[in-house]
Amino acid sequence: MENFHKISAEAKAHNAQLIAVSKMQSIEKIKSVYDMGQRDFGENKVQEILLKKPQLPDDIHWHLIGKLQSNKVKKIIDQVAMIQSVDSEKLMNNIQKEAAKREIKIDVLLQIRIAEEESKSGMTKETMLEIIQKYLDETYPNIQIKGLMGITTLTDDQNQISKEFEYLKKLHEECQNAITQATILSMGMSSDYMLALEKGSSMIRVGSSIFGMRN
Ligand SMILES: *Cc1c(COP(=O)(O)O)cnc(C)c1O
């Protein structure tokens, strides 16, 4: 975990927030990073958040960054600070329904598919625009859209990754033109966070570079 301070400082220098991605990492390791001052942690599975949360301090902000099935929304909606992986209108509708039941307002990011791989999830630009329109029409009174999230193609081609970050940055500008409070641009992981920061990321999600290899 010797890299934590360096990565945290790099994020700060770019006015970006650091999410420490703790999926498949032990409670002990998470606690050490917490003790170094980190409060925002990312997990990609609902079950894993529910398991870890009670074993760790209450002032941690948990970010769900992995695929969320509609039927699991009710389990997680009041357990996380933010859902970064909203990838469809169906999921927006479900989150709205469950948040309304609990009379809470939940922060989300719209996940855009920027990678070439079909397997990477996320919505298209068209879907994003539809959701933004509905949001402006007050279809989702219990949801606050805070910005966009994206995952780049798994490749060594820096040029390709650059283009994907630039595309997401452009969509984020469109999104923020419509929704002023949608200030967050969540992009950049262990392998590409420096490039992401240069391309205007305001939130990096770093796992293995902080915690070491996952089990
Ligand atoms: C695992 C994961 C990360 C962090 O990946 P590292 O390569 O370990 O930094 C970031 N974002 C998402 C959505 C992830 O699933």
PDB file of C-alpha atoms and ligand atoms in Angstrom:
ATOM      1  CA  MET A   1       0.000   0.000   0.000  1.00  0.00           C
ATOM      2  CA  GLU A   2       3.078   2.194  -0.325  1.00  0.00           C
ATOM      3  CA  ASN A   3       1.650   3.761  -3.509  1.00  0.00           C
ATOM      4  CA  PHE A   4      -1.393   5.199  -1.788  1.00  0.00           C
ATOM      5  CA  HIS A   5       0.102   8.551  -0.823  1.00  0.00           C
ATOM      6  CA  LYS A   6       1.597   9.081  -4.265  1.00  0.00           C
ATOM      7  CA  ILE A   7      -1.667   8.322  -6.088  1.00  0.00           C
ATOM      8  CA  SER A   8      -3.685  10.376  -3.625  1.00  0.00           C
ATOM      9  CA  ALA A   9      -1.336  13.348  -4.169  1.00  0.00           C
ATOM     10  CA  GLU A  10      -1.569  13.002  -7.955  1.00  0.00           C
ATOM     11  CA  ALA A  11      -5.353  13.039  -7.764  1.00  0.00           C
ATOM     12  CA  LYS A  12      -5.295  16.128  -5.524  1.00  0.00           C
ATOM     13  CA  ALA A  13      -2.871  17.945  -7.831  1.00  0.00           C
ATOM     14  CA  HIS A  14      -5.469  17.522 -10.604  1.00  0.00           C
ATOM     15  CA  ASN A  15      -8.426  18.462  -8.371  1.00  0.00           C
ATOM     16  CA  ALA A  16      -9.717  14.933  -8.747  1.00  0.00           C
ATOM     17  CA  GLN A  17     -11.199  12.616  -6.181  1.00  0.00           C
ATOM     18  CA  LEU A  18      -9.666   9.202  -5.546  1.00  0.00           C
ATOM     19  CA  ILE A  19     -11.877   6.147  -5.154  1.00  0.00           C
ATOM     20  CA  ALA A  20      -9.900   3.243  -3.673  1.00  0.00           C
ATOM     21  CA  VAL A  21     -11.254   0.131  -5.380  1.00  0.00           C
ATOM     22  CA  SER A  22     -11.267  -2.519  -2.670  1.00  0.00           C
ATOM     23  CA  LYS A  23     -13.015  -5.382  -4.450  1.00  0.00           C
ATOM     24  CA  MET A  24     -11.556  -8.756  -3.437  1.00  0.00           C
ATOM     25  CA  GLN A  25      -9.277  -7.102  -0.882  1.00  0.00           C
ATOM     26  CA  SER A  26      -9.255  -8.002   2.797  1.00  0.00           C
ATOM     27  CA  ILE A  27     -10.832  -6.013   5.619  1.00  0.00           C
ATOM     28  CA  GLU A  28      -7.337  -5.533   7.104  1.00  0.00           C
ATOM     29  CA  LYS A  29      -6.000  -3.937   3.919  1.00  0.00           C
ATOM     30  CA  ILE A  30      -9.035  -1.695   3.576  1.00  0.00           C
ATOM     31  CA  LYS A  31      -8.615  -0.627   7.203  1.00  0.00           C
ATOM     32  CA  SER A  32      -4.972   0.327   6.580  1.00  0.00           C
ATOM     33  CA  VAL A  33      -5.925   2.534   3.650  1.00  0.00           C
ATOM     34  CA  TYR A  34      -8.723   4.034   5.750  1.00  0.00           C
ATOM     35  CA  ASP A  35      -6.169   4.791   8.465  1.00  0.00           C
ATOM     36  CA  MET A  36      -4.110   6.692   5.905  1.00  0.00           C
ATOM     37  CA  GLY A  37      -7.100   9.006   5.474  1.00  0.00           C
ATOM     38  CA  GLN A  38      -9.036   7.498   2.570  1.00  0.00           C
ATOM     39  CA  ARG A  39     -12.834   7.583   2.973  1.00  0.00           C
ATOM     40  CA  ASP A  40     -14.182   6.699  -0.502  1.00  0.00           C
ATOM     41  CA  PHE A  41     -14.053   3.056  -1.526  1.00  0.00           C
ATOM     42  CA  GLY A  42     -15.371   1.297  -4.637  1.00  0.00           C
ATOM     43  CA  GLU A  43     -16.777  -2.208  -4.903  1.00  0.00           C
ATOM     44  CA  ASN A  44     -18.251  -3.988  -7.900  1.00  0.00           C
ATOM     45  CA  LYS A  45     -20.568  -6.452  -6.160  1.00  0.00           C
ATOM     46  CA  VAL A  46     -23.646  -5.770  -4.042  1.00  0.00           C
ATOM     47  CA  GLN A  47     -22.995  -8.825  -1.883  1.00  0.00           C
ATOM     48  CA  GLU A  48     -19.430  -7.790  -1.133  1.00  0.00           C
ATOM     49  CA  ILE A  49     -20.476  -4.311   0.045  1.00  0.00           C
ATOM     50  CA  LEU A  50     -23.122  -5.805   2.310  1.00  0.00           C
ATOM     51  CA  LEU A  51     -20.542  -8.176   3.780  1.00  0.00           C
ATOM     52  CA  LYS A  52     -17.739  -5.651   4.307  1.00  0.00           C
ATOM     53  CA  LYS A  53     -19.666  -2.574   5.377  1.00  0.00           C
ATOM     54  CA  PRO A  54     -20.597  -3.745   8.901  1.00  0.00           C
ATOM     55  CA  GLN A  55     -16.947  -4.680   9.558  1.00  0.00           C
ATOM     56  CA  LEU A  56     -15.580  -1.232   8.728  1.00  0.00           C
ATOM     57  CA  PRO A  57     -16.027   2.334  10.039  1.00  0.00           C
ATOM     58  CA  ASP A  58     -19.370   4.040   9.421  1.00  0.00           C
ATOM     59  CA  ASP A  59     -17.921   7.132   7.793  1.00  0.00           C
ATOM     60  CA  ILE A  60     -16.761   5.251   4.684  1.00  0.00           C
ATOM     61  CA  HIS A  61     -18.515   6.328   1.487  1.00  0.00           C
ATOM     62  CA  TRP A  62     -19.145   3.227  -0.593  1.00  0.00           C
ATOM     63  CA  HIS A  63     -19.367   3.531  -4.371  1.00  0.00           C
ATOM     64  CA  LEU A  64     -20.951   0.767  -6.393  1.00  0.00           C
ATOM     65  CA  ILE A  65     -18.926   0.580  -9.617  1.00  0.00           C
ATOM     66  CA  GLY A  66     -19.978  -2.822 -10.997  1.00  0.00           C
ATOM     67  CA  LYS A  67     -22.942  -4.116 -12.966  1.00  0.00           C
ATOM     68  CA  LEU A  68     -26.159  -3.714 -10.962  1.00  0.00           C
ATOM     69  CA  GLN A  69     -29.097  -6.023 -11.651  1.00  0.00           C
ATOM     70  CA  SER A  70     -32.469  -4.319 -11.252  1.00  0.00           C
ATOM     71  CA  ASN A  71     -33.617  -6.889  -8.687  1.00  0.00           C
ATOM     72  CA  LYS A  72     -30.694  -6.013  -6.394  1.00  0.00           C
ATOM     73  CA  VAL A  73     -31.386  -2.271  -6.266  1.00  0.00           C
ATOM     74  CA  LYS A  74     -33.455  -2.591  -3.112  1.00  0.00           C
ATOM     75  CA  LYS A  75     -30.602  -4.309  -1.259  1.00  0.00           C
ATOM     76  CA  ILE A  76     -28.060  -1.630  -1.952  1.00  0.00           C
ATOM     77  CA  ILE A  77     -29.854   1.672  -2.411  1.00  0.00           C
ATOM     78  CA  ASP A  78     -29.556   2.845   1.185  1.00  0.00           C
ATOM     79  CA  GLN A  79     -26.104   1.347   1.734  1.00  0.00           C
ATOM     80  CA  VAL A  80     -24.019   3.328  -0.743  1.00  0.00           C
ATOM     81  CA  ALA A  81     -23.067   6.964  -1.257  1.00  0.00           C
ATOM     82  CA  MET A  82     -23.188   6.634  -5.019  1.00  0.00           C
ATOM     83  CA  ILE A  83     -24.095   4.195  -7.791  1.00  0.00           C
ATOM     84  CA  GLN A  84     -21.579   4.807 -10.580  1.00  0.00           C
ATOM     85  CA  SER A  85     -22.739   2.010 -12.853  1.00  0.00           C
ATOM     86  CA  VAL A  86     -26.185   3.066 -14.056  1.00  0.00           C
ATOM     87  CA  ASP A  87     -26.246   1.655 -17.571  1.00  0.00           C
ATOM     88  CA  SER A  88     -29.907   1.626 -18.665  1.00  0.00           C
ATOM     89  CA  GLU A  89     -33.244   3.361 -18.418  1.00  0.00           C
ATOM     90  CA  LYS A  90     -34.722   0.278 -16.813  1.00  0.00           C
ATOM     91  CA  LEU A  91     -32.202   0.574 -13.992  1.00  0.00           C
ATOM     92  CA  MET A  92     -32.950   4.308 -13.599  1.00  0.00           C
ATOM     93  CA  ASN A  93     -36.649   3.459 -13.265  1.00  0.00           C
ATOM     94  CA  ASN A  94     -35.939   0.850 -10.635  1.00  0.00           C
ATOM     95  CA  ILE A  95     -33.637   3.099  -8.638  1.00  0.00           C
ATOM     96  CA  GLN A  96     -36.279   5.851  -8.768  1.00  0.00           C
ATOM     97  CA  LYS A  97     -38.950   3.450  -7.502  1.00  0.00           C
ATOM     98  CA  GLU A  98     -36.887   2.144  -4.586  1.00  0.00           C
ATOM     99  CA  ALA A  99     -35.528   5.578  -3.602  1.00  0.00           C
ATOM    100  CA  ALA A 100     -39.060   7.004  -3.574  1.00  0.00           C
ATOM    101  CA  LYS A 101     -40.270   4.186  -1.294  1.00  0.00           C
ATOM    102  CA  ARG A 102     -37.568   5.087   1.214  1.00  0.00           C
ATOM    103  CA  GLU A 103     -37.979   8.829   0.701  1.00  0.00           C
ATOM    104  CA  ILE A 104     -34.280   9.256  -0.049  1.00  0.00           C
ATOM    105  CA  LYS A 105     -32.365  10.931  -2.829  1.00  0.00           C
ATOM    106  CA  ILE A 106     -29.543   8.890  -4.356  1.00  0.00           C
ATOM    107  CA  ASP A 107     -26.496  10.108  -6.291  1.00  0.00           C
ATOM    108  CA  VAL A 108     -25.704   8.278  -9.528  1.00  0.00           C
ATOM    109  CA  LEU A 109     -23.345   8.440 -12.475  1.00  0.00           C
ATOM    110  CA  LEU A 110     -24.420   7.350 -15.927  1.00  0.00           C
ATOM    111  CA  GLN A 111     -22.011   4.711 -17.204  1.00  0.00           C
ATOM    112  CA  ILE A 112     -21.191   5.225 -20.869  1.00  0.00           C
ATOM    113  CA  ARG A 113     -19.814   2.457 -23.053  1.00  0.00           C
ATOM    114  CA  ILE A 114     -16.570   3.867 -24.432  1.00  0.00           C
ATOM    115  CA  ALA A 115     -14.630   0.621 -24.907  1.00  0.00           C
ATOM    116  CA  GLU A 116     -14.536  -1.411 -28.070  1.00  0.00           C
ATOM    117  CA  GLU A 117     -15.221  -4.704 -26.341  1.00  0.00           C
ATOM    118  CA  GLU A 118     -18.853  -5.767 -26.496  1.00  0.00           C
ATOM    119  CA  SER A 119     -18.490  -7.258 -23.032  1.00  0.00           C
ATOM    120  CA  LYS A 120     -17.903  -3.896 -21.351  1.00  0.00           C
ATOM    121  CA  SER A 121     -21.168  -2.480 -20.123  1.00  0.00           C
ATOM    122  CA  GLY A 122     -22.487   1.032 -20.319  1.00  0.00           C
ATOM    123  CA  MET A 123     -25.089   2.951 -22.286  1.00  0.00           C
ATOM    124  CA  THR A 124     -24.841   4.630 -25.672  1.00  0.00           C
ATOM    125  CA  LYS A 125     -24.843   8.372 -26.166  1.00  0.00           C
ATOM    126  CA  GLU A 126     -28.441   8.143 -27.416  1.00  0.00           C
ATOM    127  CA  THR A 127     -29.613   6.471 -24.219  1.00  0.00           C
ATOM    128  CA  MET A 128     -27.729   9.060 -22.167  1.00  0.00           C
ATOM    129  CA  LEU A 129     -29.533  11.867 -23.992  1.00  0.00           C
ATOM    130  CA  GLU A 130     -32.907  10.173 -23.466  1.00  0.00           C
ATOM    131  CA  ILE A 131     -32.254   9.767 -19.759  1.00  0.00           C
ATOM    132  CA  ILE A 132     -31.092  13.373 -19.434  1.00  0.00           C
ATOM    133  CA  GLN A 133     -34.290  14.545 -21.142  1.00  0.00           C
ATOM    134  CA  LYS A 134     -36.439  12.494 -18.774  1.00  0.00           C
ATOM    135  CA  TYR A 135     -34.404  13.776 -15.843  1.00  0.00           C
ATOM    136  CA  LEU A 136     -35.074  17.356 -16.921  1.00  0.00           C
ATOM    137  CA  ASP A 137     -38.764  16.435 -17.237  1.00  0.00           C
ATOM    138  CA  GLU A 138     -38.656  15.386 -13.568  1.00  0.00           C
ATOM    139  CA  THR A 139     -39.146  11.686 -14.180  1.00  0.00           C
ATOM    140  CA  TYR A 140     -36.593  10.862 -11.471  1.00  0.00           C
ATOM    141  CA  PRO A 141     -37.257  13.153  -8.497  1.00  0.00           C
ATOM    142  CA  ASN A 142     -35.365  10.844  -6.115  1.00  0.00           C
ATOM    143  CA  ILE A 143     -32.226  10.594  -8.239  1.00  0.00           C
ATOM    144  CA  GLN A 144     -29.426  13.114  -8.571  1.00  0.00           C
ATOM    145  CA  ILE A 145     -27.338  12.650 -11.714  1.00  0.00           C
ATOM    146  CA  LYS A 146     -23.826  13.713 -10.653  1.00  0.00           C
ATOM    147  CA  GLY A 147     -21.972  12.962 -13.882  1.00  0.00           C
ATOM    148  CA  LEU A 148     -20.591  10.211 -16.084  1.00  0.00           C
ATOM    149  CA  MET A 149     -18.419   7.115 -15.682  1.00  0.00           C
ATOM    150  CA  GLY A 150     -16.569   5.046 -18.256  1.00  0.00           C
ATOM    151  CA  ILE A 151     -14.172   2.105 -18.562  1.00  0.00           C
ATOM    152  CA  THR A 152     -11.631   2.073 -21.378  1.00  0.00           C
ATOM    153  CA  THR A 153     -10.677  -0.832 -23.625  1.00  0.00           C
ATOM    154  CA  LEU A 154      -8.143  -3.214 -22.103  1.00  0.00           C
ATOM    155  CA  THR A 155      -5.227  -2.427 -24.402  1.00  0.00           C
ATOM    156  CA  ASP A 156      -1.665  -1.086 -24.393  1.00  0.00           C
ATOM    157  CA  ASP A 157      -2.541   1.286 -27.209  1.00  0.00           C
ATOM    158  CA  GLN A 158      -2.322   4.701 -25.498  1.00  0.00           C
ATOM    159  CA  ASN A 159      -3.738   6.361 -28.546  1.00  0.00           C
ATOM    160  CA  GLN A 160      -6.894   4.262 -28.362  1.00  0.00           C
ATOM    161  CA  ILE A 161      -7.285   4.947 -24.626  1.00  0.00           C
ATOM    162  CA  SER A 162      -6.738   8.666 -25.195  1.00  0.00           C
ATOM    163  CA  LYS A 163      -9.496   8.746 -27.790  1.00  0.00           C
ATOM    164  CA  GLU A 164     -11.902   6.987 -25.462  1.00  0.00           C
ATOM    165  CA  PHE A 165     -11.178   9.461 -22.641  1.00  0.00           C
ATOM    166  CA  GLU A 166     -11.621  12.379 -25.035  1.00  0.00           C
ATOM    167  CA  TYR A 167     -14.953  10.996 -26.223  1.00  0.00           C
ATOM    168  CA  LEU A 168     -16.197  10.607 -22.652  1.00  0.00           C
ATOM    169  CA  LYS A 169     -14.993  14.105 -21.779  1.00  0.00           C
ATOM    170  CA  LYS A 170     -16.964  15.477 -24.729  1.00  0.00           C
ATOM    171  CA  LEU A 171     -20.134  13.664 -23.663  1.00  0.00           C
ATOM    172  CA  HIS A 172     -19.602  14.942 -20.131  1.00  0.00           C
ATOM    173  CA  GLU A 173     -19.560  18.501 -21.406  1.00  0.00           C
ATOM    174  CA  GLU A 174     -22.901  17.870 -23.135  1.00  0.00           C
ATOM    175  CA  CYS A 175     -24.279  16.310 -19.986  1.00  0.00           C
ATOM    176  CA  GLN A 176     -23.145  19.208 -17.820  1.00  0.00           C
ATOM    177  CA  ASN A 177     -24.614  21.727 -20.223  1.00  0.00           C
ATOM    178  CA  ALA A 178     -27.984  20.156 -19.492  1.00  0.00           C
ATOM    179  CA  ILE A 179     -27.432  19.354 -15.797  1.00  0.00           C
ATOM    180  CA  THR A 180     -25.203  21.883 -14.040  1.00  0.00           C
ATOM    181  CA  GLN A 181     -24.640  19.758 -10.941  1.00  0.00           C
ATOM    182  CA  ALA A 182     -23.375  16.812 -13.024  1.00  0.00           C
ATOM    183  CA  THR A 183     -19.780  17.826 -12.342  1.00  0.00           C
ATOM    184  CA  ILE A 184     -18.199  14.387 -11.967  1.00  0.00           C
ATOM    185  CA  LEU A 185     -16.238  12.684 -14.741  1.00  0.00           C
ATOM    186  CA  SER A 186     -15.213   9.286 -13.359  1.00  0.00           C
ATOM    187  CA  MET A 187     -12.488   7.810 -15.557  1.00  0.00           C
ATOM    188  CA  GLY A 188      -9.076   6.254 -15.013  1.00  0.00           C
ATOM    189  CA  MET A 189      -7.951   3.024 -13.318  1.00  0.00           C
ATOM    190  CA  SER A 190      -4.547   1.662 -12.214  1.00  0.00           C
ATOM    191  CA  SER A 191      -3.233   1.299 -15.739  1.00  0.00           C
ATOM    192  CA  ASP A 192      -4.402   4.631 -17.128  1.00  0.00           C
ATOM    193  CA  TYR A 193      -5.232   7.092 -14.345  1.00  0.00           C
ATOM    194  CA  MET A 194      -2.375   9.520 -15.182  1.00  0.00           C
ATOM    195  CA  LEU A 195      -3.611   9.798 -18.758  1.00  0.00           C
ATOM    196  CA  ALA A 196      -7.185  10.141 -17.460  1.00  0.00           C
ATOM    197  CA  LEU A 197      -6.162  13.036 -15.201  1.00  0.00           C
ATOM    198  CA  GLU A 198      -4.476  14.750 -18.137  1.00  0.00           C
ATOM    199  CA  LYS A 199      -7.671  14.272 -20.150  1.00  0.00           C
ATOM    200  CA  GLY A 200      -9.821  15.972 -17.534  1.00  0.00           C
ATOM    201  CA  SER A 201     -10.938  13.223 -15.170  1.00  0.00           C
ATOM    202  CA  SER A 202     -12.369  14.478 -11.881  1.00  0.00           C
ATOM    203  CA  MET A 203     -12.566  11.059 -10.232  1.00  0.00           C
ATOM    204  CA  ILE A 204     -10.156   8.145 -10.600  1.00  0.00           C
ATOM    205  CA  ARG A 205     -10.971   4.593  -9.494  1.00  0.00           C
ATOM    206  CA  VAL A 206      -7.755   2.839  -8.523  1.00  0.00           C
ATOM    207  CA  GLY A 207      -7.538  -0.689  -7.116  1.00  0.00           C
ATOM    208  CA  SER A 208      -4.497  -2.866  -7.725  1.00  0.00           C
ATOM    209  CA  SER A 209      -1.992   0.013  -7.754  1.00  0.00           C
ATOM    210  CA  ILE A 210      -3.028   0.817  -4.192  1.00  0.00           C
ATOM    211  CA  PHE A 211      -3.813  -2.600  -2.706  1.00  0.00           C
ATOM    212  CA  GLY A 212      -1.678  -4.909  -4.814  1.00  0.00           C
ATOM    213  CA  MET A 213      -2.978  -7.787  -6.902  1.00  0.00           C
ATOM    214  CA  ARG A 214      -6.454  -9.063  -6.082  1.00  0.00           C
ATOM    215  CA  ASN A 215      -6.873 -12.563  -4.608  1.00  0.00           C
TER     216      ASN A 215
HETATM  217  C1  LIG B   1     -11.824  -3.086 -10.726  1.00  0.00           C
HETATM  218  C2  LIG B   1     -12.285  -1.787 -11.218  1.00  0.00           C
HETATM  219  C3  LIG B   1     -11.464  -0.646 -11.138  1.00  0.00           C
HETATM  220  C4  LIG B   1     -10.048  -0.666 -10.600  1.00  0.00           C
HETATM  221  O1  LIG B   1      -9.223  -1.475 -11.359  1.00  0.00           O
HETATM  222  P1  LIG B   1      -7.620  -1.504 -11.113  1.00  0.00           P
HETATM  223  O2  LIG B   1      -7.091  -1.901 -12.422  1.00  0.00           O
HETATM  224  O3  LIG B   1      -7.413  -2.542 -10.053  1.00  0.00           O
HETATM  225  O4  LIG B   1      -7.210  -0.166 -10.670  1.00  0.00           O
HETATM  226  C5  LIG B   1     -11.974   0.565 -11.586  1.00  0.00           C
HETATM  227  N1  LIG B   1     -13.220   0.653 -12.099  1.00  0.00           N
HETATM  228  C6  LIG B   1     -14.034  -0.405 -12.194  1.00  0.00           C
HETATM  229  C7  LIG B   1     -15.396  -0.214 -12.749  1.00  0.00           C
HETATM  230  C8  LIG B   1     -13.596  -1.661 -11.768  1.00  0.00           C
HETATM  231  O5  LIG B   1     -14.424  -2.705 -11.862  1.00  0.00           O
END
